[in-house]
Structure formats: C-alpha cells, structure tokens
C-alpha cells in the first residue's frame, strides 16, 4: 500500500508530478492519479488508495479550491486525521480547512532541495513515523511500476529551471557569456551534475535499490550537463532494469518506451564528448546492438487453450467434433496423400491447380491427445551445443561478479535477450545458491539474486518446469537468509508460477504456403500433439508470406531446448535445413513456436516430397 496520497486539480498536474518525484526520491511511496475524472472503477481505486495511505497531501490552488472532487477527497482525509494541506498559490482555503496548519510551496520551482520542499518531506516523515512501521518491501513492486510510468515524464522543476536560465541570460547575457562567464557557468554546471551523478549511483546500487531517486538524479545530471556520458550510460541500464520490474512487468507501449529510452541513452553515452572507459564502451555497443535488433515479423497469435482444464481435442485441426481420444505414436509415419479427406475448391486431384493463396478448405481433424495426459507427457528436449552452454554459464557467472559493471552488463544483456536468459537460468540458479551460501551479505550476492529472480519471473512454463527442483531449493534457502525480507515478494510469485507451469502446455502454430503442404503439416501436427503440444488449426498463409526456407520462430522467452527439438521435427517433415529465428519482443503466455513451411515445398518446379498432395 502507498505511504502517501496526493490530491490535486488536473490544472496543477506539473506541480503534483514534481512533488511526487521529490518524495519518491526520498523513499516515500506516493500514489497519485493522472486526471480527476469521475467513473465507477476509477473512483473506487482513488478511494481505496486514499484509505490505505497513512498520509494524504492536498495541493490548494485556485483550480483545486473550485474542484468538488479535490474538496471531497480532502474532506475525507481530514476526517480520517491524515491530511497535510499545502498551498501552491496564494488562495483562500475552502470552508472547513482554514483552521488546519497549512504548509506553503508558493512559487516552488520543483527543486527537491528547496527549503519549503524539505520542510514538507520532514512533515510527511513525522506523520509516517507516528503511523507505525510500514512493510516497505511489500510496496517495492508497486513503487517500481510507478517509476516506470514516470520515467519519461519531464518535471516541473526541469522546465522552470530551463525557462529561468533562458530568461536570465537574455540577449545581452548570451553575448556576454561568450567570455569567462560562460566558462565559469559551465564549470559550475559540471560540478553540480557530478554531484547529482554521485547521488544517482548511490541510489541505483543501494540496498534495496532506490530506482525512483536514481532515475531523477541521473536526469538532473544530464539536464545540467548533457555531455556527461556516464550518466547516460547508467540511466540506460536503469531503463533496461525497469523492463522486468513490477508485477506484472511492463508490456505494450510502456515496455517499448523503456526500450526506446534505453537505446537513446546508450547511443548518447557513446556519442557525447566525455568518453566512457574502454570496458563501458564495449558494453554500451553490445547493449545498443541488442536494442537495435528488429524481429523478423509480428508474432502469430490465435486463440488456444493452454492448461489441464482445456477441453479435449484442442490440438489444432480440432475445429471439427473430436473423435474419441487415441494414443498417437510420436514416430508415426507421414500419411500418404490419399489420407486427406476433402479437396480444396478448384482442385483437380493432381499437383497442378493447387492454389497459392489463402483459401477456405475442408479439413480433417487431427486425432486429439487428452489435455490431462498431454500436460504429463515429458517434453522432448535438445540441449544447447557446447559453445552456447558455455556462453550461458559465463553470463550467469557475471551476474555475481565482484565487478559492478560486469554485473550490470550481464543483467541488462539477459533482460534484452530472452532466449539467452532462458539458456542461462539453470546456471544462474546454481550461482545464486553458491553466492547465498558463501557471502549472503555481499553486494554482489544481493544484486545478482535480484537480477536472477527478475529473469525467473519472466521465464516460460517449460523453463520453470526444467529448473523446478533447484529453484525450490533456492527459494527455501532465501527464506532462511538475511535477504528474506527483500525477496519475499518475488519468491511468492515464483512459487505460484511454478505451480501454474505444471498445467501449461507449449503451443506450436503451423503455417503452410500452399494447400499441397497440408498432409505434411498434419503429420507434423500429430507428432507435436503426441509430444504434448497444443497445435491450433493449420493456417494457409499463401506464398507471399511464406519464407524462402523452412523456418522456426521462437516467441519471447520460450524454452530453447524445446525450440531445438521443434527445429529438428520440422527438418524431418520438410526435408530441408530449418532457419531458427527469435521474436524477442513477443510476450506469450506459454512456450510458443511458429512453424513455417517454405514456398518451394510442393511447388511446381520446387522441392517435392512423397507426401505432397
């Protein structure tokens, strides 16, 4: 629950934002809405947070004094004995509030160290102390999620200081500043920027991390000296960290905004006159390369049933009434063309006349595997090659390195590379247990565990099933360690995720380029269903969308061992090498793989197999 609730009129949003950031940078968890509009659900959320917060601030201005909504919130907070009134403009307070002690933030420029702001923070802290101890760790996920929402916001103080600088210089000042005055001003700015950078680093790597404060301090340093490469560098890492923070973590537009901010600041760190040291430049280039990667295509998504409560027969070509469940041999041969039921409109029965664009056709059902049995089927896996496994071990070891830059680089790169993170999970758990046993209080242990738990929370159901035993052992050891309070939330969520993973089956979407490929795809669907996969209806994409070579596309953090098995299964079916591609920005609910048959298979003059219809 939040420490503090802010009531304000939407005309005063800039001031509310600046105050929220000033309070958050001092470790006070703030809840504030973005627009004061009515509505059932929104009003209920406001009331819930108003009641939950031990302290409530109202920002009195001409607009808020006239707002029925603000007066209602403030009246309730006053009646609950938690109101701290603050004037942000010289107005007469509403009836019923004039007798309360009221603080002033008149003409405040948003500077967090301003005397009036410091006095307000102290007042809030006194109120919180009187309210009793708060479970700050329980609030951490919510605080970090709110930071992600505030990350790209410009503060009132930043804008006002910029305006004041421009107005203060004026034309004459700008001309005069060409001389020693400008040099002195620059030196002053550099010194102040370095002070903000030092505070940002202290907050970023504190125990627990104060990411809200760190983001604000990095931004202040950059505003004062945009050429401070180190501030850009660490701020870029912070934005990458936020991509996995919160429950649930950011998605959609917010996730893309964080990705864009991280890319921007890594690029500026490399471009600014202040040079990073050699190691940091290498790291920044590597992270920028990961951030600049573009997925080959948008991820496929069709309605599927994923768990043991799913209806029998949800294996893809199951749009028809399902026959009685039957056992499917994983090594079943490719069925001959005669096994195909109806023909497509316009078919002649030979290979010539097969349409190359999407058409509706009658489809025989693939015999289903009962979901309960399917979820219990051991997944067939293909382990990583030696060089991939070694790279994964190296990255997981770096998470617990004694060198801070190495830890940060490993955490960021694994955040930006879901497939690489999935490869590294088993080794990361081993490293975490080793560090927890040998140095539970070390900074490297705490930061490495924090990164490992964040990566595990993003892990796919199959990846979690594969590491279930060592992960449960790690969670048990954490519960008995000094880090138990700071990791309790992540441990609880992971315990629930482990249980859910037992019911989640992987999904394989099959995409064919032409109707003559359908018998081959159906045989592969049978093999996948026997291995416990959900296989939604085969999609006829047409030649225009089909790849030049058979392709397996792996969505998000889906288990790479299963991906390699699917790749081999597609190679067996298509009779050609299969390209492996990763859709890093996809966020599927379970392990999800896209199987794409190439345009040459079963095409006139192309590659022909006996099963081509």
Coordinates of C-alpha atoms in Angstrom, one line a residue, residues 43-485:
X43 CA -13.4 6.4 -8.2
X44 CA -13.2 3.1 -6.3
X45 CA -9.4 2.9 -6.9
X46 CA -9.0 6.5 -5.7
X47 CA -11.0 5.8 -2.5
X48 CA -9.1 2.6 -1.9
X49 CA -5.7 4.3 -2.1
X50 CA -6.9 7.3 -0.1
X51 CA -8.0 5.0 2.8
X52 CA -4.8 2.8 2.5
X53 CA -2.3 5.7 2.7
X54 CA -1.3 6.9 6.2
X55 CA -0.8 10.4 4.9
X56 CA -2.6 12.5 2.3
X57 CA -1.5 15.8 0.8
X58 CA -3.8 18.3 -0.9
X59 CA -2.4 20.9 -3.2
X60 CA -4.5 24.0 -2.8
X61 CA -4.7 26.4 -5.8
X62 CA -7.4 28.4 -7.5
X63 CA -8.3 25.3 -9.5
X64 CA -8.4 22.8 -6.6
X65 CA -10.3 25.1 -4.3
X66 CA -13.0 25.2 -7.0
X67 CA -12.9 21.4 -7.5
X68 CA -15.6 19.4 -5.9
X69 CA -13.6 16.3 -6.4
X70 CA -10.5 17.7 -4.6
X71 CA -12.6 19.1 -1.7
X72 CA -14.3 15.7 -1.3
X73 CA -11.0 13.8 -1.2
X74 CA -9.5 16.4 1.2
X75 CA -12.6 16.3 3.5
X76 CA -12.4 12.5 3.8
X77 CA -8.6 12.7 4.5
X78 CA -9.2 15.4 7.1
X79 CA -11.9 13.3 8.8
X80 CA -9.5 10.3 8.9
X81 CA -6.9 12.5 10.6
X82 CA -4.3 12.1 7.8
X83 CA -4.5 15.4 5.8
X84 CA -1.4 17.6 5.2
X85 CA -2.7 20.8 3.4
X86 CA -0.2 22.5 1.1
X87 CA -0.8 25.8 -0.7
X88 CA 0.9 26.1 -4.1
X89 CA -0.7 29.5 -4.9
X90 CA -2.0 32.3 -2.6
X91 CA -5.6 31.4 -2.3
X92 CA -8.2 31.5 0.5
X93 CA -8.8 27.9 1.7
X94 CA -12.2 26.3 1.5
X95 CA -14.6 26.4 4.4
X96 CA -13.7 23.7 6.9
X97 CA -9.9 23.8 6.1
X98 CA -8.9 27.2 7.3
X99 CA -8.1 26.1 10.8
X100 CA -5.7 23.4 9.8
X101 CA -1.9 24.0 9.8
X102 CA -1.0 24.6 6.1
X103 CA 2.4 24.5 4.5
X104 CA 3.4 26.7 1.6
X105 CA 5.0 25.8 -1.7
X106 CA 4.4 29.1 -3.2
X107 CA 6.5 29.9 -6.3
X108 CA 8.2 26.5 -5.9
X109 CA 10.4 25.7 -9.0
X110 CA 10.4 22.0 -8.4
X111 CA 13.8 21.8 -6.9
X112 CA 13.8 18.8 -4.4
X113 CA 16.3 20.6 -2.1
X114 CA 14.3 23.8 -1.8
X115 CA 13.7 24.7 1.8
X116 CA 9.9 24.5 1.6
X117 CA 10.1 21.1 -0.1
X118 CA 12.5 19.8 2.6
X119 CA 10.1 21.0 5.3
X120 CA 7.2 19.2 3.6
X121 CA 9.2 16.0 3.4
X122 CA 10.1 16.2 7.1
X123 CA 6.5 16.8 7.9
X124 CA 5.4 13.7 6.0
X125 CA 8.1 11.6 7.6
X126 CA 6.9 12.6 11.0
X127 CA 3.4 11.6 10.1
X128 CA 4.6 8.3 8.8
X129 CA 6.6 7.6 11.9
X130 CA 3.5 8.2 14.1
X131 CA 1.5 5.9 11.8
X132 CA 3.8 3.0 12.8
X133 CA 6.2 0.7 10.8
X134 CA 5.4 0.0 7.1
X135 CA 6.3 -3.0 5.1
X136 CA 8.4 -1.2 2.6
X137 CA 9.4 -4.3 0.7
X138 CA 5.8 -5.2 0.0
X139 CA 5.5 -1.8 -1.7
X140 CA 8.6 -2.2 -3.9
X141 CA 7.0 -3.8 -6.9
X142 CA 4.3 -1.1 -7.0
X143 CA 6.8 1.7 -6.5
X144 CA 8.9 0.4 -9.4
X145 CA 5.9 0.1 -11.6
X146 CA 5.0 3.7 -10.9
X147 CA 8.6 4.7 -11.6
X148 CA 8.3 3.1 -15.0
X149 CA 5.2 5.2 -15.7
X150 CA 7.1 8.4 -14.5
X151 CA 10.3 7.5 -16.3
X152 CA 9.7 9.6 -19.4
X153 CA 8.0 12.5 -17.7
X154 CA 9.6 15.9 -17.6
X155 CA 9.3 17.6 -14.2
X156 CA 8.0 21.0 -13.3
X157 CA 11.4 21.9 -11.9
X158 CA 13.3 20.9 -15.0
X159 CA 11.1 23.0 -17.2
X160 CA 11.0 26.0 -14.9
X161 CA 14.8 26.0 -14.4
X162 CA 15.3 25.9 -18.2
X163 CA 12.9 28.8 -18.7
X164 CA 14.7 30.8 -15.9
X165 CA 18.1 30.1 -17.4
X166 CA 16.9 31.4 -20.9
X167 CA 15.2 34.4 -19.4
X168 CA 18.1 35.2 -17.1
X169 CA 20.7 35.2 -19.9
X170 CA 18.6 37.2 -22.4
X171 CA 20.3 38.6 -25.5
X172 CA 22.9 40.6 -23.6
X173 CA 23.6 37.8 -21.2
X174 CA 24.0 35.3 -24.1
X175 CA 26.5 37.6 -25.8
X176 CA 28.5 38.3 -22.6
X177 CA 28.6 34.6 -21.7
X178 CA 30.9 34.0 -24.6
X179 CA 33.7 35.1 -22.3
X180 CA 34.8 33.8 -18.9
X181 CA 31.3 34.0 -17.5
X182 CA 30.2 31.1 -19.7
X183 CA 33.3 29.1 -18.7
X184 CA 32.5 29.6 -15.1
X185 CA 28.9 28.7 -15.6
X186 CA 29.9 25.5 -17.4
X187 CA 32.3 24.6 -14.6
X188 CA 29.5 25.2 -12.1
X189 CA 27.1 23.0 -14.1
X190 CA 29.7 20.2 -14.3
X191 CA 30.3 20.2 -10.6
X192 CA 26.6 20.2 -9.8
X193 CA 26.0 17.5 -12.5
X194 CA 28.7 15.3 -10.9
X195 CA 27.1 15.7 -7.5
X196 CA 23.8 14.5 -8.9
X197 CA 25.6 11.6 -10.7
X198 CA 27.2 10.6 -7.4
X199 CA 23.8 10.6 -5.7
X200 CA 22.3 8.7 -8.6
X201 CA 24.9 5.9 -8.4
X202 CA 24.4 5.7 -4.6
X203 CA 20.7 5.3 -5.0
X204 CA 20.9 2.9 -8.0
X205 CA 23.1 0.4 -6.1
X206 CA 21.7 0.9 -2.6
X207 CA 20.2 -1.9 -0.5
X208 CA 17.4 -2.0 -1.5
X209 CA 17.8 0.0 -4.7
X210 CA 16.1 3.4 -4.8
X211 CA 15.5 3.4 -8.5
X212 CA 13.0 6.3 -8.4
X213 CA 15.6 8.5 -6.9
X214 CA 18.3 7.2 -9.1
X215 CA 16.3 8.0 -12.3
X216 CA 15.6 11.5 -11.1
X217 CA 19.2 12.2 -10.1
X218 CA 20.5 10.8 -13.5
X219 CA 18.0 13.1 -15.3
X220 CA 19.1 16.1 -13.2
X221 CA 22.8 15.4 -14.0
X222 CA 22.0 15.1 -17.7
X223 CA 20.0 18.3 -17.7
X224 CA 22.9 20.2 -16.2
X225 CA 25.5 18.6 -18.4
X226 CA 24.2 16.7 -21.4
X227 CA 27.7 15.6 -22.3
X228 CA 28.1 13.5 -19.1
X229 CA 28.5 10.1 -20.8
X230 CA 28.5 8.1 -17.5
X231 CA 25.1 9.5 -16.6
X232 CA 23.6 8.4 -19.9
X233 CA 25.3 5.0 -19.6
X234 CA 23.9 4.1 -16.2
X235 CA 20.5 5.7 -16.9
X236 CA 20.3 3.4 -20.0
X237 CA 21.0 0.4 -17.7
X238 CA 18.3 1.6 -15.3
X239 CA 15.6 1.8 -18.1
X240 CA 16.6 -1.8 -19.1
X241 CA 16.2 -2.9 -15.5
X242 CA 12.7 -1.4 -15.4
X243 CA 11.7 -3.7 -18.3
X244 CA 11.5 -6.6 -15.8
X245 CA 10.2 -4.7 -12.7
X246 CA 6.7 -4.7 -11.4
X247 CA 4.1 -7.4 -11.1
X248 CA 3.1 -7.9 -13.9
X249 CA 6.2 -6.3 -15.6
X250 CA 5.7 -3.6 -18.2
X251 CA 4.2 -4.5 -21.6
X252 CA 2.9 -2.9 -24.7
X253 CA 3.6 0.8 -25.2
X254 CA 5.2 1.2 -21.8
X255 CA 7.7 -1.6 -22.5
X256 CA 8.5 -0.1 -25.9
X257 CA 9.0 3.3 -24.3
X258 CA 11.5 1.9 -21.8
X259 CA 13.3 0.1 -24.6
X260 CA 13.5 3.3 -26.7
X261 CA 14.8 5.3 -23.7
X262 CA 17.5 2.7 -23.0
X263 CA 18.6 2.7 -26.7
X264 CA 18.6 6.5 -26.7
X265 CA 20.8 6.9 -23.7
X266 CA 23.3 4.1 -24.7
X267 CA 23.6 5.9 -28.0
X268 CA 24.2 9.3 -26.3
X269 CA 26.7 7.7 -23.9
X270 CA 28.7 6.7 -27.0
X271 CA 28.2 10.0 -28.9
X272 CA 29.0 12.5 -26.1
X273 CA 32.4 14.3 -25.9
X274 CA 33.0 12.7 -22.5
X275 CA 34.3 9.3 -23.3
X276 CA 33.3 6.2 -21.3
X277 CA 36.2 4.0 -20.3
X278 CA 37.1 1.2 -22.7
X279 CA 35.1 -1.6 -20.9
X280 CA 32.0 0.6 -20.7
X281 CA 32.2 1.5 -24.4
X282 CA 32.3 -2.2 -25.3
X283 CA 29.3 -2.9 -23.0
X284 CA 27.3 0.1 -24.4
X285 CA 27.9 -1.0 -28.0
X286 CA 26.8 -4.6 -27.2
X287 CA 23.6 -3.4 -25.4
X288 CA 22.9 -1.0 -28.3
X289 CA 23.2 -3.8 -30.7
X290 CA 20.7 -5.9 -28.8
X291 CA 18.3 -3.0 -28.5
X292 CA 18.5 -2.3 -32.2
X293 CA 17.6 -5.8 -33.3
X294 CA 14.3 -6.0 -35.1
X295 CA 12.0 -9.1 -35.0
X296 CA 11.7 -10.8 -38.4
X297 CA 7.9 -10.4 -38.2
X298 CA 5.0 -9.9 -35.9
X299 CA 4.3 -12.8 -33.6
X300 CA 1.5 -15.2 -34.6
X301 CA -1.4 -15.3 -32.1
X302 CA -4.6 -17.3 -32.3
X303 CA -7.0 -18.4 -29.6
X304 CA -5.8 -21.6 -27.8
X305 CA -6.5 -23.5 -24.6
X306 CA -3.3 -24.0 -22.6
X307 CA -4.0 -25.8 -19.3
X308 CA -5.3 -29.0 -18.0
X309 CA -8.8 -27.6 -17.7
X310 CA -8.8 -27.2 -21.5
X311 CA -11.3 -29.2 -23.4
X312 CA -10.1 -32.4 -25.1
X313 CA -9.4 -32.0 -28.8
X314 CA -7.8 -28.6 -28.6
X315 CA -5.0 -29.7 -30.9
X316 CA -5.3 -27.5 -33.8
X317 CA -7.2 -29.0 -36.7
X318 CA -9.8 -29.5 -33.9
X319 CA -12.4 -27.2 -35.2
X320 CA -14.4 -30.3 -36.0
X321 CA -16.1 -32.6 -33.5
X322 CA -13.3 -34.5 -31.8
X323 CA -13.2 -38.3 -32.1
X324 CA -12.6 -40.4 -29.0
X325 CA -9.1 -39.8 -27.6
X326 CA -6.5 -42.0 -29.1
X327 CA -2.8 -42.6 -28.5
X328 CA -0.6 -41.1 -31.1
X329 CA 2.8 -42.7 -31.8
X330 CA 5.5 -40.0 -31.8
X331 CA 7.2 -41.8 -34.7
X332 CA 4.1 -42.1 -36.8
X333 CA 4.9 -42.1 -40.5
X334 CA 3.9 -39.2 -42.8
X335 CA 0.4 -40.1 -44.1
X336 CA 0.0 -40.6 -47.8
X337 CA -1.9 -38.1 -49.8
X338 CA -4.9 -40.5 -50.0
X339 CA -5.4 -39.9 -46.3
X340 CA -6.5 -36.4 -46.9
X341 CA -10.3 -36.0 -46.9
X342 CA -11.9 -33.3 -48.9
X343 CA -10.2 -31.3 -51.6
X344 CA -9.9 -27.6 -51.9
X345 CA -12.2 -25.7 -54.3
X346 CA -10.7 -25.8 -57.8
X347 CA -8.5 -28.8 -57.1
X348 CA -8.0 -31.2 -60.0
X349 CA -6.6 -34.1 -57.9
X350 CA -3.1 -33.6 -59.4
X351 CA -0.5 -31.2 -58.2
X352 CA -1.2 -28.6 -60.8
X353 CA -4.1 -26.3 -59.9
X354 CA -3.3 -26.1 -56.2
X355 CA -4.0 -22.5 -55.1
X356 CA -1.0 -20.5 -53.8
X357 CA -3.1 -18.0 -51.8
X358 CA -5.1 -18.5 -48.6
X359 CA -8.4 -20.3 -49.2
X360 CA -11.0 -21.9 -47.1
X361 CA -10.9 -25.7 -47.3
X362 CA -12.5 -28.7 -45.6
X363 CA -10.0 -30.1 -43.1
X364 CA -10.0 -33.5 -41.5
X365 CA -9.4 -33.4 -37.7
X366 CA -6.1 -34.3 -36.2
X367 CA -6.7 -37.0 -33.6
X368 CA -6.5 -35.3 -30.2
X369 CA -4.5 -36.1 -27.1
X370 CA -6.4 -35.6 -23.9
X371 CA -5.1 -32.4 -22.3
X372 CA -4.5 -34.1 -18.9
X373 CA -2.4 -36.7 -20.5
X374 CA -0.7 -34.2 -22.7
X375 CA 0.5 -32.0 -19.9
X376 CA 2.1 -35.1 -18.2
X377 CA 4.0 -36.0 -21.4
X378 CA 7.7 -35.5 -20.8
X379 CA 8.8 -32.8 -23.3
X380 CA 11.5 -34.0 -25.7
X381 CA 14.4 -31.6 -25.5
X382 CA 17.6 -30.9 -27.4
X383 CA 20.3 -29.4 -25.2
X384 CA 22.4 -26.5 -26.3
X385 CA 25.6 -27.0 -28.2
X386 CA 28.8 -26.8 -26.0
X387 CA 29.6 -23.2 -27.1
X388 CA 26.1 -21.9 -26.4
X389 CA 26.1 -23.6 -23.0
X390 CA 29.5 -22.1 -22.1
X391 CA 28.3 -18.6 -23.1
X392 CA 25.2 -19.1 -20.9
X393 CA 27.4 -20.1 -17.9
X394 CA 29.7 -17.1 -18.4
X395 CA 26.7 -14.7 -18.5
X396 CA 25.2 -16.2 -15.4
X397 CA 28.5 -16.1 -13.5
X398 CA 28.9 -12.4 -14.5
X399 CA 25.6 -11.7 -12.6
X400 CA 27.5 -12.4 -9.4
X401 CA 30.8 -10.8 -10.4
X402 CA 32.8 -8.7 -7.9
X403 CA 32.9 -6.0 -10.6
X404 CA 29.8 -3.8 -10.6
X405 CA 30.0 -3.0 -14.3
X406 CA 30.2 -6.7 -15.2
X407 CA 27.1 -7.5 -13.1
X408 CA 25.1 -4.6 -14.6
X409 CA 26.1 -5.6 -18.2
X410 CA 25.1 -9.2 -17.7
X411 CA 21.8 -8.2 -16.1
X412 CA 21.0 -5.8 -19.0
X413 CA 22.0 -8.1 -21.8
X414 CA 20.0 -11.0 -20.3
X415 CA 17.0 -8.7 -20.0
X416 CA 17.3 -7.7 -23.6
X417 CA 17.9 -11.3 -24.8
X418 CA 15.0 -13.5 -23.6
X419 CA 16.4 -16.6 -25.4
X420 CA 19.8 -16.1 -23.9
X421 CA 18.3 -15.6 -20.5
X422 CA 16.4 -18.9 -20.8
X423 CA 19.7 -20.7 -21.6
X424 CA 21.3 -19.1 -18.6
X425 CA 18.7 -19.9 -16.0
X426 CA 20.0 -23.3 -14.7
X427 CA 23.5 -21.9 -14.2
X428 CA 22.2 -18.6 -12.7
X429 CA 20.3 -20.6 -10.0
X430 CA 23.5 -22.6 -9.3
X431 CA 25.5 -19.4 -9.0
X432 CA 22.8 -17.8 -6.8
X433 CA 22.8 -20.8 -4.3
X434 CA 26.6 -20.7 -4.2
X435 CA 26.7 -17.0 -3.5
X436 CA 24.0 -17.2 -0.9
X437 CA 25.9 -19.9 0.9
X438 CA 29.3 -18.2 0.8
X439 CA 28.5 -14.5 1.0
X440 CA 24.9 -13.8 1.8
X441 CA 25.5 -10.2 2.8
X442 CA 27.7 -9.2 -0.1
X443 CA 26.6 -6.6 -2.6
X444 CA 27.3 -8.9 -5.5
X445 CA 25.1 -11.6 -4.0
X446 CA 22.2 -9.2 -3.4
X447 CA 22.4 -7.7 -6.9
X448 CA 22.9 -11.0 -8.6
X449 CA 19.9 -12.5 -6.8
X450 CA 17.8 -9.5 -7.7
X451 CA 18.6 -10.0 -11.4
X452 CA 18.2 -13.8 -11.3
X453 CA 14.8 -13.6 -9.6
X454 CA 13.6 -10.9 -12.1
X455 CA 14.7 -13.2 -15.0
X456 CA 13.0 -16.2 -13.4
X457 CA 9.7 -14.3 -13.2
X458 CA 9.9 -13.8 -16.9
X459 CA 10.8 -17.5 -17.6
X460 CA 8.4 -19.7 -19.6
X461 CA 6.4 -22.5 -18.1
X462 CA 8.7 -25.2 -19.7
X463 CA 11.8 -23.4 -18.4
X464 CA 10.4 -23.3 -14.9
X465 CA 9.5 -27.0 -15.0
X466 CA 13.0 -27.8 -16.0
X467 CA 14.6 -25.9 -13.1
X468 CA 11.8 -26.7 -10.6
X469 CA 13.9 -28.7 -8.1
X470 CA 16.9 -26.3 -7.8
X471 CA 14.6 -23.3 -7.9
X472 CA 12.5 -24.6 -5.0
X473 CA 15.8 -25.3 -3.1
X474 CA 16.9 -21.7 -3.8
X475 CA 13.6 -20.2 -2.6
X476 CA 13.9 -22.3 0.6
X477 CA 17.4 -21.1 1.2
X478 CA 16.4 -17.5 0.6
X479 CA 13.6 -17.8 3.1
X480 CA 16.1 -18.7 5.8
X481 CA 18.6 -16.0 4.7
X482 CA 19.1 -12.3 5.7
X483 CA 17.7 -11.4 2.2
X484 CA 14.3 -13.0 3.0
X485 CA 12.5 -9.6 3.6

